[in-house]
Coordinates of C-alpha atoms and ligand atoms in Angstrom, one line a residue:
X1 CA 0.0 0.0 0.0
X2 CA 1.2 3.5 -0.8
X3 CA 1.1 6.4 1.6
X4 CA -0.1 9.1 -0.8
X5 CA 0.2 12.4 0.8
X6 CA 3.3 13.3 2.8
X7 CA 2.1 16.9 3.1
X8 CA -0.2 15.6 5.8
X9 CA 2.7 14.7 8.0
X10 CA 2.7 17.8 10.1
X11 CA -1.1 18.0 10.9
X12 CA -0.9 14.3 11.6
X13 CA 1.8 14.7 14.1
X14 CA -0.2 17.5 15.8
X15 CA -3.2 15.1 16.0
X16 CA -1.1 12.4 17.5
X17 CA 1.0 14.3 19.9
X18 CA -1.2 17.3 21.0
X19 CA -3.7 15.2 23.1
X20 CA -0.9 13.5 24.9
X21 CA -0.1 16.6 26.9
X22 CA -3.5 16.9 28.6
X23 CA -3.4 13.1 28.9
X24 CA -0.3 13.3 31.1
X25 CA -2.4 15.6 33.4
X26 CA -5.3 13.1 33.2
X27 CA -3.0 10.3 34.2
X28 CA -1.5 12.2 37.1
X29 CA -4.9 13.2 38.4
X30 CA -6.1 9.6 38.1
X31 CA -3.3 8.4 40.3
X32 CA -3.9 11.2 42.9
X33 CA -7.6 10.4 43.1
X34 CA -6.9 6.7 43.8
X35 CA -4.3 7.4 46.5
X36 CA -6.4 10.2 48.1
X37 CA -9.4 8.0 48.3
X38 CA -7.4 5.2 49.9
X39 CA -6.2 7.7 52.5
X40 CA -2.5 7.3 51.4
X41 CA -2.0 11.0 50.6
X42 CA -3.6 14.3 51.8
X43 CA -5.6 16.8 49.9
X44 CA -2.5 19.0 49.4
X45 CA -1.3 16.5 46.8
X46 CA -3.8 17.9 44.4
X47 CA -1.3 20.7 43.8
X48 CA -3.9 23.4 44.3
X49 CA -6.4 21.8 41.8
X50 CA -9.7 21.3 43.4
X51 CA -11.0 17.6 43.3
X52 CA -13.9 18.2 40.9
X53 CA -11.8 20.5 38.7
X54 CA -9.2 17.7 38.3
X55 CA -11.9 15.1 37.8
X56 CA -13.4 17.2 35.0
X57 CA -10.0 17.4 33.3
X58 CA -9.5 13.7 33.8
X59 CA -12.7 12.9 32.0
X60 CA -12.6 15.5 29.3
X61 CA -8.9 15.1 28.4
X62 CA -8.8 11.3 28.6
X63 CA -12.2 10.3 27.4
X64 CA -13.1 13.1 24.9
X65 CA -10.0 14.9 23.6
X66 CA -7.6 12.0 23.3
X67 CA -10.2 9.6 21.8
X68 CA -11.4 12.1 19.2
X69 CA -7.9 13.2 18.1
X70 CA -6.9 9.6 17.8
X71 CA -10.0 8.6 15.8
X72 CA -9.4 11.4 13.3
X73 CA -5.7 10.6 12.9
X74 CA -6.4 6.9 12.4
X75 CA -9.2 7.8 10.0
X76 CA -6.9 10.0 7.9
X77 CA -4.3 7.2 7.7
X78 CA -6.8 4.5 6.8
X79 CA -8.4 6.6 4.0
X80 CA -4.9 7.5 2.7
X81 CA -3.5 4.0 2.8
X82 CA -6.5 1.7 2.2
X83 CA -8.2 3.7 -0.5
X84 CA -5.0 5.2 -1.9
X85 CA -6.6 8.7 -1.9
X86 CA -5.0 12.0 -1.2
X87 CA -7.0 13.9 1.5
X88 CA -6.8 17.6 0.7
X89 CA -4.2 19.1 3.1
X90 CA -6.2 22.3 3.5
X91 CA -9.1 20.5 5.0
X92 CA -6.9 18.4 7.3
X93 CA -5.3 21.7 8.6
X94 CA -8.8 23.3 9.1
X95 CA -10.1 20.3 11.0
X96 CA -6.9 19.9 13.1
X97 CA -6.7 23.6 13.9
X98 CA -10.3 23.7 15.1
X99 CA -9.9 20.7 17.2
X100 CA -6.8 22.1 18.8
X101 CA -8.3 25.5 19.4
X102 CA -11.6 24.0 20.8
X103 CA -9.8 21.6 23.1
X104 CA -7.5 24.4 24.4
X105 CA -10.5 26.7 25.1
X106 CA -12.2 23.9 27.1
X107 CA -9.0 23.2 29.0
X108 CA -8.4 26.8 29.8
X109 CA -12.1 27.0 31.1
X110 CA -11.5 23.9 33.3
X111 CA -8.2 25.4 34.8
X112 CA -9.9 28.7 35.4
X113 CA -11.7 26.8 38.1
X114 CA -15.2 27.8 37.2
X115 CA -16.1 24.8 35.0
X116 CA -16.0 21.8 37.3
X117 CA -18.9 20.2 35.6
X118 CA -17.4 16.8 34.8
X119 CA -17.3 15.3 31.3
X120 CA -21.1 14.9 31.4
X121 CA -21.7 18.6 32.0
X122 CA -25.1 18.0 33.6
X123 CA -27.0 21.2 34.5
X124 CA -27.6 22.8 37.0
X125 CA -23.8 22.5 37.2
X126 CA -22.8 25.5 35.1
X127 CA -19.5 26.0 33.3
X128 CA -17.9 29.1 31.9
X129 CA -19.3 29.7 28.3
X130 CA -15.8 29.0 26.9
X131 CA -16.0 25.4 28.2
X132 CA -19.1 24.7 26.0
X133 CA -18.0 26.8 23.0
X134 CA -14.6 25.0 23.0
X135 CA -16.4 21.6 22.8
X136 CA -18.5 22.8 19.9
X137 CA -15.4 24.1 18.0
X138 CA -13.6 20.8 18.6
X139 CA -16.5 18.7 17.4
X140 CA -16.9 20.8 14.2
X141 CA -13.2 20.2 13.6
X142 CA -13.8 16.4 13.7
X143 CA -16.8 16.7 11.4
X144 CA -14.7 18.5 8.8
X145 CA -12.2 15.5 8.9
X146 CA -15.1 13.1 8.2
X147 CA -16.6 15.3 5.5
X148 CA -13.2 15.4 3.7
X149 CA -13.3 11.6 3.4
X150 CA -16.8 11.3 1.9
X151 CA -16.0 12.5 -1.6
X152 CA -12.9 10.3 -1.7
X153 CA -14.8 7.3 -0.8
X154 CA -17.5 8.0 -3.3
X155 CA -14.9 8.5 -6.0
X156 CA -13.2 5.2 -5.0
X157 CA -16.6 3.5 -5.3
X158 CA -17.2 5.0 -8.8
X159 CA -13.8 3.9 -10.0
X160 CA -14.3 0.3 -9.0
X161 CA -18.1 -0.4 -8.4
X162 CA -17.7 -4.1 -7.8
X163 CA -14.9 -3.9 -5.3
X164 CA -15.5 -4.6 -1.6
X165 CA -14.8 -1.7 0.6
X166 CA -11.6 -2.5 2.6
X167 CA -12.5 -3.6 6.2
X168 CA -10.5 -0.8 7.8
X169 CA -12.5 1.7 5.8
X170 CA -15.8 0.1 6.8
X171 CA -14.7 0.3 10.4
X172 CA -13.6 4.0 10.3
X173 CA -16.5 5.2 8.2
X174 CA -19.0 3.4 10.6
X175 CA -17.3 5.1 13.5
X176 CA -17.7 8.6 12.0
X177 CA -21.3 8.0 10.7
X178 CA -22.2 7.2 14.3
X179 CA -20.3 10.3 15.5
X180 CA -22.1 12.5 12.9
X181 CA -25.5 11.2 14.1
X182 CA -24.9 11.3 17.8
X183 CA -23.2 14.7 18.0
X184 CA -26.4 16.4 16.6
X185 CA -28.4 16.1 19.9
X186 CA -25.5 17.2 22.0
X187 CA -24.9 20.1 19.6
X188 CA -28.5 21.1 20.2
X189 CA -28.0 20.9 24.0
X190 CA -24.8 23.0 23.8
X191 CA -26.0 25.6 21.3
X192 CA -29.6 26.1 22.3
X193 CA -29.5 25.3 26.0
X194 CA -26.2 25.4 27.8
X195 CA -24.4 28.3 26.0
X196 CA -27.3 30.7 26.2
X197 CA -27.8 29.7 29.9
X198 CA -24.1 30.1 30.7
X199 CA -24.0 33.5 29.0
X200 CA -27.0 34.6 31.1
X201 CA -29.3 35.1 28.1
X202 CA -31.9 32.7 29.7
X203 CA -32.5 32.1 33.4
X204 CA -33.6 28.5 33.5
X205 CA -32.8 25.3 31.9
X206 CA -34.6 21.9 31.6
X207 CA -32.1 19.8 33.4
X208 CA -33.8 16.5 32.5
X209 CA -34.0 17.4 28.8
X210 CA -30.2 18.3 28.9
X211 CA -29.4 15.0 30.5
X212 CA -31.5 13.1 28.0
X213 CA -29.8 14.9 25.1
X214 CA -26.4 14.2 26.6
X215 CA -27.1 10.4 26.9
X216 CA -28.6 10.5 23.4
X217 CA -25.0 11.4 22.4
X218 CA -23.2 9.8 25.4
X219 CA -23.9 6.1 24.8
X220 CA -23.0 6.3 21.1
X221 CA -19.9 8.1 22.2
X222 CA -18.7 4.9 23.9
X223 CA -19.0 3.2 20.5
X224 CA -17.1 6.1 18.9
X225 CA -14.4 5.2 21.3
X226 CA -14.7 1.4 20.8
X227 CA -15.0 1.1 17.0
X228 CA -11.5 2.5 16.1
X229 CA -10.2 -0.3 18.4
X230 CA -12.5 -2.9 16.6
X231 CA -11.1 -1.5 13.3
X232 CA -7.6 -2.4 14.6
X233 CA -8.9 -5.8 15.8
X234 CA -10.5 -6.7 12.4
X235 CA -8.1 -5.0 10.0
X236 CA -4.7 -5.4 11.7
X237 CA -4.6 -8.0 14.5
X238 CA -5.1 -11.2 12.5
X239 CA -2.2 -10.4 10.2
X240 CA -0.1 -9.2 13.2
X241 CA -0.8 -12.6 14.9
X242 CA 0.5 -14.3 11.8
X243 CA -2.9 -15.4 10.4
X244 CA -6.0 -14.3 8.7
X245 CA -9.4 -12.8 9.7
X246 CA -11.6 -15.7 10.3
X247 CA -14.7 -14.3 8.6
X248 CA -14.9 -11.2 6.4
X249 CA -18.7 -11.2 6.6
X250 CA -18.7 -11.2 10.4
X251 CA -16.5 -8.1 10.5
X252 CA -18.7 -6.1 8.1
X253 CA -21.9 -7.3 9.8
X254 CA -20.6 -6.3 13.3
X255 CA -19.8 -2.7 12.2
X256 CA -23.1 -2.2 10.4
X257 CA -25.1 -3.5 13.4
X258 CA -23.2 -1.1 15.6
X259 CA -24.2 1.7 13.1
X260 CA -27.9 0.8 13.7
X261 CA -27.8 0.1 17.5
X262 CA -25.2 2.4 19.0
X263 CA -27.4 5.4 19.5
X264 CA -31.0 4.5 20.5
X265 CA -30.2 3.2 24.0
X266 CA -28.9 6.1 26.0
X267 CA -31.7 5.8 28.6
X268 CA -29.9 2.9 30.2
X269 CA -27.8 5.7 31.8
X270 CA -30.9 7.3 33.2
X271 CA -32.7 4.3 34.8
X272 CA -32.6 6.2 38.1
X273 CA -33.9 9.5 36.6
X274 CA -37.5 10.3 37.3
X275 CA -39.6 11.9 34.5
X276 CA -39.0 9.3 31.8
X277 CA -41.6 6.5 31.6
X278 CA -40.4 3.0 32.4
X279 CA -41.7 1.7 29.1
X280 CA -39.1 3.8 27.2
X281 CA -36.4 2.7 29.5
X282 CA -37.5 -0.9 28.8
X283 CA -37.2 -0.3 25.0
X284 CA -33.7 1.0 25.5
X285 CA -32.9 -1.9 27.8
X286 CA -33.8 -4.3 25.1
X287 CA -31.7 -2.5 22.5
X288 CA -28.8 -2.4 25.0
X289 CA -29.0 -6.2 25.2
X290 CA -29.0 -6.4 21.4
X291 CA -25.9 -4.1 21.1
X292 CA -23.9 -6.6 23.1
X293 CA -24.3 -9.1 20.3
X294 CA -21.8 -7.6 17.8
X295 CA -19.3 -7.6 20.6
X296 CA -20.0 -11.3 21.4
X297 CA -19.6 -12.0 17.6
X298 CA -16.3 -10.1 17.7
X299 CA -15.1 -12.2 20.7
X300 CA -15.7 -15.4 18.6
X301 CA -14.4 -14.1 15.4
X302 CA -11.2 -12.6 16.7
X303 CA -10.6 -15.6 19.0
X304 CA -11.0 -17.9 15.9
X305 CA -8.6 -15.7 14.0
X306 CA -6.0 -15.8 16.8
X307 CA -6.4 -19.6 17.1
X308 CA -5.9 -20.0 13.4
X309 CA -2.7 -17.9 13.5
X310 CA -1.4 -19.8 16.5
X311 CA -2.2 -23.3 15.0
X312 CA -0.5 -22.2 11.7
X313 CA 2.5 -21.5 13.9
X314 CA 2.4 -25.1 15.2
X315 CA 0.2 -24.3 18.2
X316 CA -1.9 -27.1 19.5
X317 CA -4.0 -28.3 22.5
X318 CA -7.1 -26.8 23.8
X319 CA -5.3 -23.7 25.3
X320 CA -1.6 -24.4 24.6
X321 CA -1.9 -22.6 21.2
X322 CA -2.0 -19.3 23.2
X323 CA 1.7 -19.7 23.8
X324 CA 2.4 -19.6 20.0
X325 CA 1.0 -16.0 19.7
X326 CA 3.7 -13.3 19.4
X327 CA 3.3 -12.0 23.0
X328 CA 6.9 -10.8 23.3
X329 CA 8.1 -10.6 19.7
X330 CA 9.9 -7.3 19.3
X331 CA 9.2 -7.2 15.6
X332 CA 5.5 -7.4 16.4
X333 CA 5.5 -5.2 19.5
X334 CA 1.9 -3.9 18.6
X335 CA 0.4 -7.4 19.3
X336 CA 0.3 -7.2 23.1
X337 CA -1.4 -3.8 23.0
X338 CA -4.3 -5.3 21.1
X339 CA -4.3 -8.6 22.8
X340 CA -4.2 -7.2 26.4
X341 CA -7.1 -4.9 25.4
X342 CA -9.2 -7.9 24.4
X343 CA -8.5 -9.7 27.7
X344 CA -9.5 -6.7 29.7
X345 CA -12.6 -6.2 27.6
X346 CA -14.0 -9.6 28.6
X347 CA -14.6 -8.2 32.1
X348 CA -15.7 -4.8 30.7
X349 CA -18.4 -6.6 28.6
X350 CA -19.6 -8.8 31.4
X351 CA -19.9 -5.9 33.8
X352 CA -21.7 -3.8 31.1
X353 CA -24.3 -6.5 30.9
X354 CA -24.8 -6.3 34.7
X355 CA -25.2 -2.5 34.4
X356 CA -27.8 -2.9 31.6
X357 CA -30.1 -5.0 33.8
X358 CA -32.7 -2.7 35.3
X359 CA -32.7 -4.4 38.6
X360 CA -29.0 -4.9 39.0
X361 CA -28.4 -1.3 37.9
X362 CA -30.1 -0.1 41.0
X363 CA -27.4 -1.8 43.1
X364 CA -24.4 -0.5 41.2
X365 CA -25.6 2.9 39.8
X366 CA -23.4 5.8 41.0
X367 CA -21.1 3.5 43.0
X368 CA -17.5 2.8 42.4
X369 CA -18.6 -0.2 40.3
X370 CA -19.3 2.2 37.3
X371 CA -15.8 3.6 37.0
X372 CA -14.5 0.1 37.4
X373 CA -16.6 -0.9 34.4
X374 CA -15.5 2.0 32.3
X375 CA -11.8 1.5 33.0
X376 CA -12.3 -2.1 31.7
X377 CA -13.7 -0.7 28.5
X378 CA -12.5 2.8 27.6
X379 CA -9.4 2.3 29.8
X380 CA -8.9 -1.2 28.4
X381 CA -9.2 -2.0 24.7
X382 CA -9.8 1.6 23.7
X383 CA -6.8 3.1 25.5
X384 CA -4.4 0.3 24.7
X385 CA -5.2 0.5 21.0
X386 CA -4.8 4.2 21.1
X387 CA -1.3 3.9 22.7
X388 CA -0.1 1.1 20.4
X389 CA -1.6 2.5 17.2
X390 CA -0.3 6.0 18.0
X391 CA 3.2 4.6 18.0
X392 CA 2.4 2.7 14.8
X393 CA 1.0 5.8 13.1
X394 CA 4.1 7.8 14.2
X395 CA 6.2 5.3 12.3
X396 CA 3.9 5.4 9.2
X397 CA 3.9 9.2 8.9
X398 CA 7.6 9.8 9.8
X399 CA 9.2 6.6 8.3
X400 CA 11.1 5.8 11.5
X401 CA 11.0 2.3 13.0
X402 CA 10.2 2.0 16.6
X403 CA 13.3 2.8 18.6
X404 CA 12.5 1.1 21.9
X405 CA 10.4 -2.0 21.1
X406 CA 11.4 -3.9 24.2
X407 CA 10.2 -1.2 26.6
X408 CA 7.2 -0.6 24.4
X409 CA 6.2 -4.3 24.9
X410 CA 6.2 -3.8 28.7
X411 CA 3.6 -1.0 28.5
X412 CA 0.4 -3.0 27.8
X413 CA 1.3 -5.7 30.4
X414 CA 1.9 -3.3 33.2
X415 CA -1.2 -1.4 32.2
X416 CA -3.3 -4.6 32.0
X417 CA -2.3 -5.8 35.5
X418 CA -2.7 -2.3 36.8
X419 CA -6.2 -1.8 35.4
X420 CA -7.3 -5.2 36.6
X421 CA -6.2 -4.5 40.2
X422 CA -7.6 -1.0 40.1
X423 CA -11.0 -2.0 38.7
X424 CA -11.3 -5.1 40.9
X425 CA -10.8 -2.8 43.9
X426 CA -13.5 -0.5 42.7
X427 CA -15.9 -3.5 41.9
X428 CA -15.5 -4.7 45.5
X429 CA -16.0 -1.3 47.1
X430 CA -18.8 -0.4 44.7
X431 CA -20.7 -3.5 45.7
X432 CA -20.1 -2.5 49.3
X433 CA -21.7 0.8 48.5
X434 CA -18.8 3.2 48.0
X435 CA -19.9 6.1 45.9
X436 CA -18.5 6.7 42.5
X437 CA -17.4 10.3 43.4
X438 CA -16.6 11.9 46.7
X439 CA -16.9 15.4 48.0
X440 CA -13.8 17.6 48.0
X441 CA -11.5 16.9 50.9
X442 CA -13.3 13.7 51.8
X443 CA -11.4 10.4 51.9
X444 CA -13.5 7.6 53.4
X445 CA -10.4 6.0 54.7
X446 CA -9.3 8.7 57.1
X447 CA -9.9 7.1 60.6
X448 CA -10.2 10.5 62.1
X449 CA -13.0 11.5 59.8
X450 CA -16.7 11.1 60.7
X451 CA -17.2 9.5 57.2
X452 CA -14.6 6.7 57.9
X453 CA -15.8 3.3 56.4
X454 CA -13.4 0.6 57.4
X455 CA -14.9 -2.1 55.1
X456 CA -13.8 -0.1 52.0
X457 CA -10.1 -0.2 53.0
X458 CA -9.1 -3.5 51.4
X459 CA -10.7 -2.6 48.0
X460 CA -9.4 0.9 48.0
X461 CA -5.8 -0.3 48.7
X462 CA -6.1 -2.7 45.8
X463 CA -7.2 0.2 43.6
X464 CA -4.2 2.3 44.6
X465 CA -1.8 -0.5 43.9
X466 CA -3.4 -0.9 40.4
X467 CA -3.2 2.9 39.9
X468 CA 0.5 2.9 40.7
X469 CA 1.1 0.2 38.1
X470 CA -0.9 2.0 35.5
X471 CA 1.1 5.2 36.1
X472 CA 4.3 3.2 35.9
X473 CA 3.2 1.8 32.5
X474 CA 2.5 5.4 31.3
X475 CA 6.0 6.5 32.4
X476 CA 7.4 3.7 30.2
X477 CA 5.1 4.8 27.4
X478 CA 6.2 8.4 27.6
X479 CA 9.9 7.3 27.6
X480 CA 9.2 5.3 24.4
X481 CA 7.3 8.1 22.8
X482 CA 9.9 10.8 23.7
X483 CA 12.7 8.6 22.2
X484 CA 10.6 8.1 19.1
X485 CA 10.0 11.9 18.7
X486 CA 13.8 12.5 19.1
X487 CA 14.4 9.9 16.4
X488 CA 12.0 11.8 14.1
X489 CA 14.1 15.0 14.4
X490 CA 17.5 13.0 14.0
X491 CA 17.1 12.8 10.3
X492 CA 18.4 9.3 9.9
X493 CA 17.1 5.7 9.8
X494 CA 14.4 6.5 7.3
X495 CA 12.5 3.3 6.6
X496 CA 9.0 3.0 5.1
X497 CA 6.4 1.6 7.4
X498 CA 2.8 0.9 6.2
X499 CA -0.3 -0.4 7.8
X500 CA -0.5 -4.1 7.0
X501 CA -4.1 -5.1 6.6
X502 CA -5.3 -8.7 7.2
X503 CA -6.6 -11.0 4.5
X504 CA -9.8 -12.9 5.2
X505 CA -9.8 -16.7 5.7
X506 CA -13.4 -17.0 4.6
X507 CA -14.2 -14.3 2.1
X508 CA -18.0 -14.5 2.0
X509 CA -19.7 -12.4 -0.6
X510 CA -22.9 -11.2 1.1
X511 CA -24.6 -8.4 -0.9
X512 CA -26.5 -6.7 2.0
X513 CA -23.3 -5.8 3.9
X514 CA -21.9 -3.9 0.9
X515 CA -23.6 -0.5 1.3
X516 CA -24.0 1.8 4.2
X517 CA -27.2 3.3 2.8
X518 CA -29.9 0.9 4.1
X519 CA -28.1 0.6 7.5
X520 CA -28.1 4.4 8.0
X521 CA -31.8 4.5 7.1
X522 CA -32.5 1.7 9.7
X523 CA -30.4 3.7 12.3
X524 CA -32.4 6.8 11.8
X525 CA -35.8 5.0 11.9
X526 CA -34.8 3.2 15.1
X527 CA -33.5 6.3 16.8
X528 CA -36.8 8.1 15.9
X529 CA -38.8 5.2 17.4
X530 CA -36.7 5.0 20.6
X531 CA -36.2 8.6 21.3
X532 CA -39.2 10.7 20.0
X533 CA -41.7 9.7 22.7
X534 CA -39.2 9.9 25.5
X535 CA -38.1 13.4 24.4
X536 CA -41.7 14.5 24.0
X537 CA -42.4 13.4 27.5
X538 CA -39.4 15.3 28.9
X539 CA -40.1 18.5 26.8
X540 CA -43.8 18.5 28.0
X541 CA -42.8 18.6 31.6
X542 CA -42.9 21.9 33.4
X543 CA -39.4 23.3 33.9
X544 CA -38.6 23.9 37.5
X545 CA -36.1 26.8 37.5
X546 CA -32.9 25.9 39.2
X547 CA -30.1 28.3 40.3
X548 CA -26.5 27.4 39.4
X549 CA -24.8 24.7 41.6
X550 CA -21.2 24.0 42.0
X551 CA -20.0 20.5 43.0
X552 CA -17.5 21.6 45.5
X553 CA -20.3 23.1 47.6
X554 CA -23.1 20.6 47.4
X555 CA -26.5 22.1 48.2
X556 CA -25.3 25.6 47.9
X557 CA -26.4 27.5 44.8
X558 CA -23.7 29.6 43.3
Ligands
HAS601 FE1 -20.8 0.8 29.4 C1 -21.8 3.0 31.9 C2 -23.8 -0.9 29.6 C3 -19.8 -1.3 26.8 C4 -18.2 2.9 28.7 N1 -20.1 2.6 30.1 C5 -20.6 3.3 31.2 C6 -19.9 4.5 31.4 C7 -18.9 4.5 30.5 C8 -19.0 3.3 29.7 C9 -17.8 5.6 30.3 O1 -26.5 -0.4 30.8 C10 -20.1 5.5 32.5 C11 -20.9 6.7 32.0 C12 -21.0 7.8 33.1 O2 -20.1 8.6 33.2 O3 -22.0 7.7 33.8 N2 -21.6 -0.8 28.4 C13 -22.8 -1.4 28.7 C14 -23.0 -2.6 27.9 C15 -21.9 -2.7 27.1 C16 -21.0 -1.6 27.5 C17 -24.2 -3.5 27.9 N3 -19.3 0.8 28.0 C18 -19.1 -0.1 27.0 C19 -18.0 0.3 26.2 C20 -17.5 1.4 26.7 C21 -18.3 1.8 27.9 C22 -17.5 -0.6 25.0 C23 -16.4 2.3 26.3 C24 -15.6 2.1 25.3 N4 -22.4 1.0 30.5 C25 -23.6 0.2 30.4 C26 -24.6 0.8 31.4 C27 -24.0 1.9 32.0 C28 -22.7 2.0 31.5 C29 -26.0 0.3 31.6 C30 -24.7 2.8 33.0 C31 -24.3 2.5 34.4 C32 -24.9 3.4 35.4 O4 -25.8 3.0 36.1 O5 -24.4 4.6 35.5 C33 -21.7 -3.7 26.0 O6 -21.5 -3.1 24.7 C34 -20.5 -4.6 26.3 C35 -20.5 -5.8 25.3 C36 -19.1 -6.5 25.4 C37 -18.9 -7.8 25.4 C38 -17.5 -8.2 25.5 C39 -16.9 -8.9 24.3 C40 -15.5 -9.3 24.5 C41 -14.5 -9.2 23.6 C42 -13.1 -9.7 24.0 C43 -12.9 -11.1 23.5 C44 -11.5 -11.6 23.9 C45 -10.7 -12.2 23.0 C46 -9.3 -12.5 23.5 C47 -11.0 -12.5 21.6 C48 -19.9 -8.8 25.3 C49 -14.7 -8.7 22.3 C50 -9.0 -14.0 23.3 C51 -9.8 -14.8 24.3 C52 -10.0 -16.1 24.2 C53 -10.9 -16.7 25.3 C54 -9.4 -16.9 23.2

């Protein structure tokens, strides 16, 4: 495959490297939170950053900024390499610049200290207008990237009408079609509700409508995070393992089912909210159960692809073939990033299914169980694929081989063990009733505090040990990354690196998974059915005016 447009190198480096700066803050704050909650350090360790301010940064930088920049960078690379099309540099710069400016505005608003609204920005928590405007600008930047790919894809289809769209392109276009659909409701929330309210143009806000619009976007957001990882699993992992993708049809079907089912199920985040009838929550619960199916299919398809690769490499036995996978092969250092992510995701998926059960959700909602679940998902496969593929894309765009493959291989293993311990600790304390968040200055493990809960000690200590290992893993990652960046500027060792896409073992030819059109139509119809009555019910309710609240002073309007 040919990399067609080297003029994209600079914006691509910006997309890959810029979000790693705020990520470093996000990682630091994650560690501090865990140690503080376990009573190992005092409030002073937050370095003057208030708990909710840091938590807002942790969520926004790690879960929104990093993931969006990565998805766009991965998308540019896939469209360039798999379709062999030159993306107009002008559009890439426009998109990248808006994303950088928007993210910087939001970051400044967070660090000004008056935007501690968390990544969910639920009213009546109110942020500085710059927080919301920055988010809008960044999202528009990501849209422009997607729009620049559409004419290239259509041109590619016209040139070769019978050809199958490459799997990586199916994956990345599905990701961005979902993104385009799901960002519309949150754009409405931001433009017509939160921004006028934060500017003081209107006095009141319908908090329940804002939450509903947020989750209309918010659950699809998790698939916007996940699907670039699935793109790597289907398009890169089988080849990396030394084999082939077990079923071409399964991959295409999985992405297209996600396209239909990712959005119309956000009410499963609002089971505890009054004001939305149970029957609509039940519809969303059913759709949530259905959206687990493409992940279950992925588990089987990818496991079969890995088994095929290992047996090809003389692996045998029921489980012994695992040993024949390239877990520590320096020339295939990316493998453990993807593989460890899959292992972690087994637990992320199982706990997601617990969350999705109406009754069991009542036990775990708003407890430490929920962050444990999402560190097994967005902090597992999603994050490890981002780390590994970022290193890969740096090589692709700068023509430098990875300089420290041995250290790079240690990163996913330390991360995986760390995230397992951290999340296990939070599962335990969550089931014991530990809340998901805590008030500023409150560690439940300070024996001198009135809030001291001795039963949560064991799990919280486990969480802290895990958080330390995760931080260590990130230190290793940043060493590898810094060394790689230095190599880019030392103008030597130029060596072409390309994305190596997997071949299918079974190359089924199923016509109804060839076009996006019918699936987009089905998605829009299903969203209309699942959301229209629920939103009408929320809109019809009388708005109870609420003053502004700040999380660091619960109960005290600001
Ligand atoms: Fe979730 C809350 C339900 C998946 C992220 N989720 C969250 C939040 C986040 C999040 C961030 O129903 C917190 C939001 C907040 O701030 O309040 N989630 C689910 C369900 C799934 C699920 C049913 N979540 C994800 C993914 C995420 C993510 C993916 C990020 C990327 N989640 C919920 C619910 C809540 C929730 C409720 C609300 C909780 C509350 O009360 O607040 C499913 O999609 C999961 C399906 C996954 C599987 C796993 C498949 C396994 C694979 C690995 C195979 C391994 C191999 C390795 C091949 C069924 C693919 C080889 C192995 C061999 C054995 C050979």
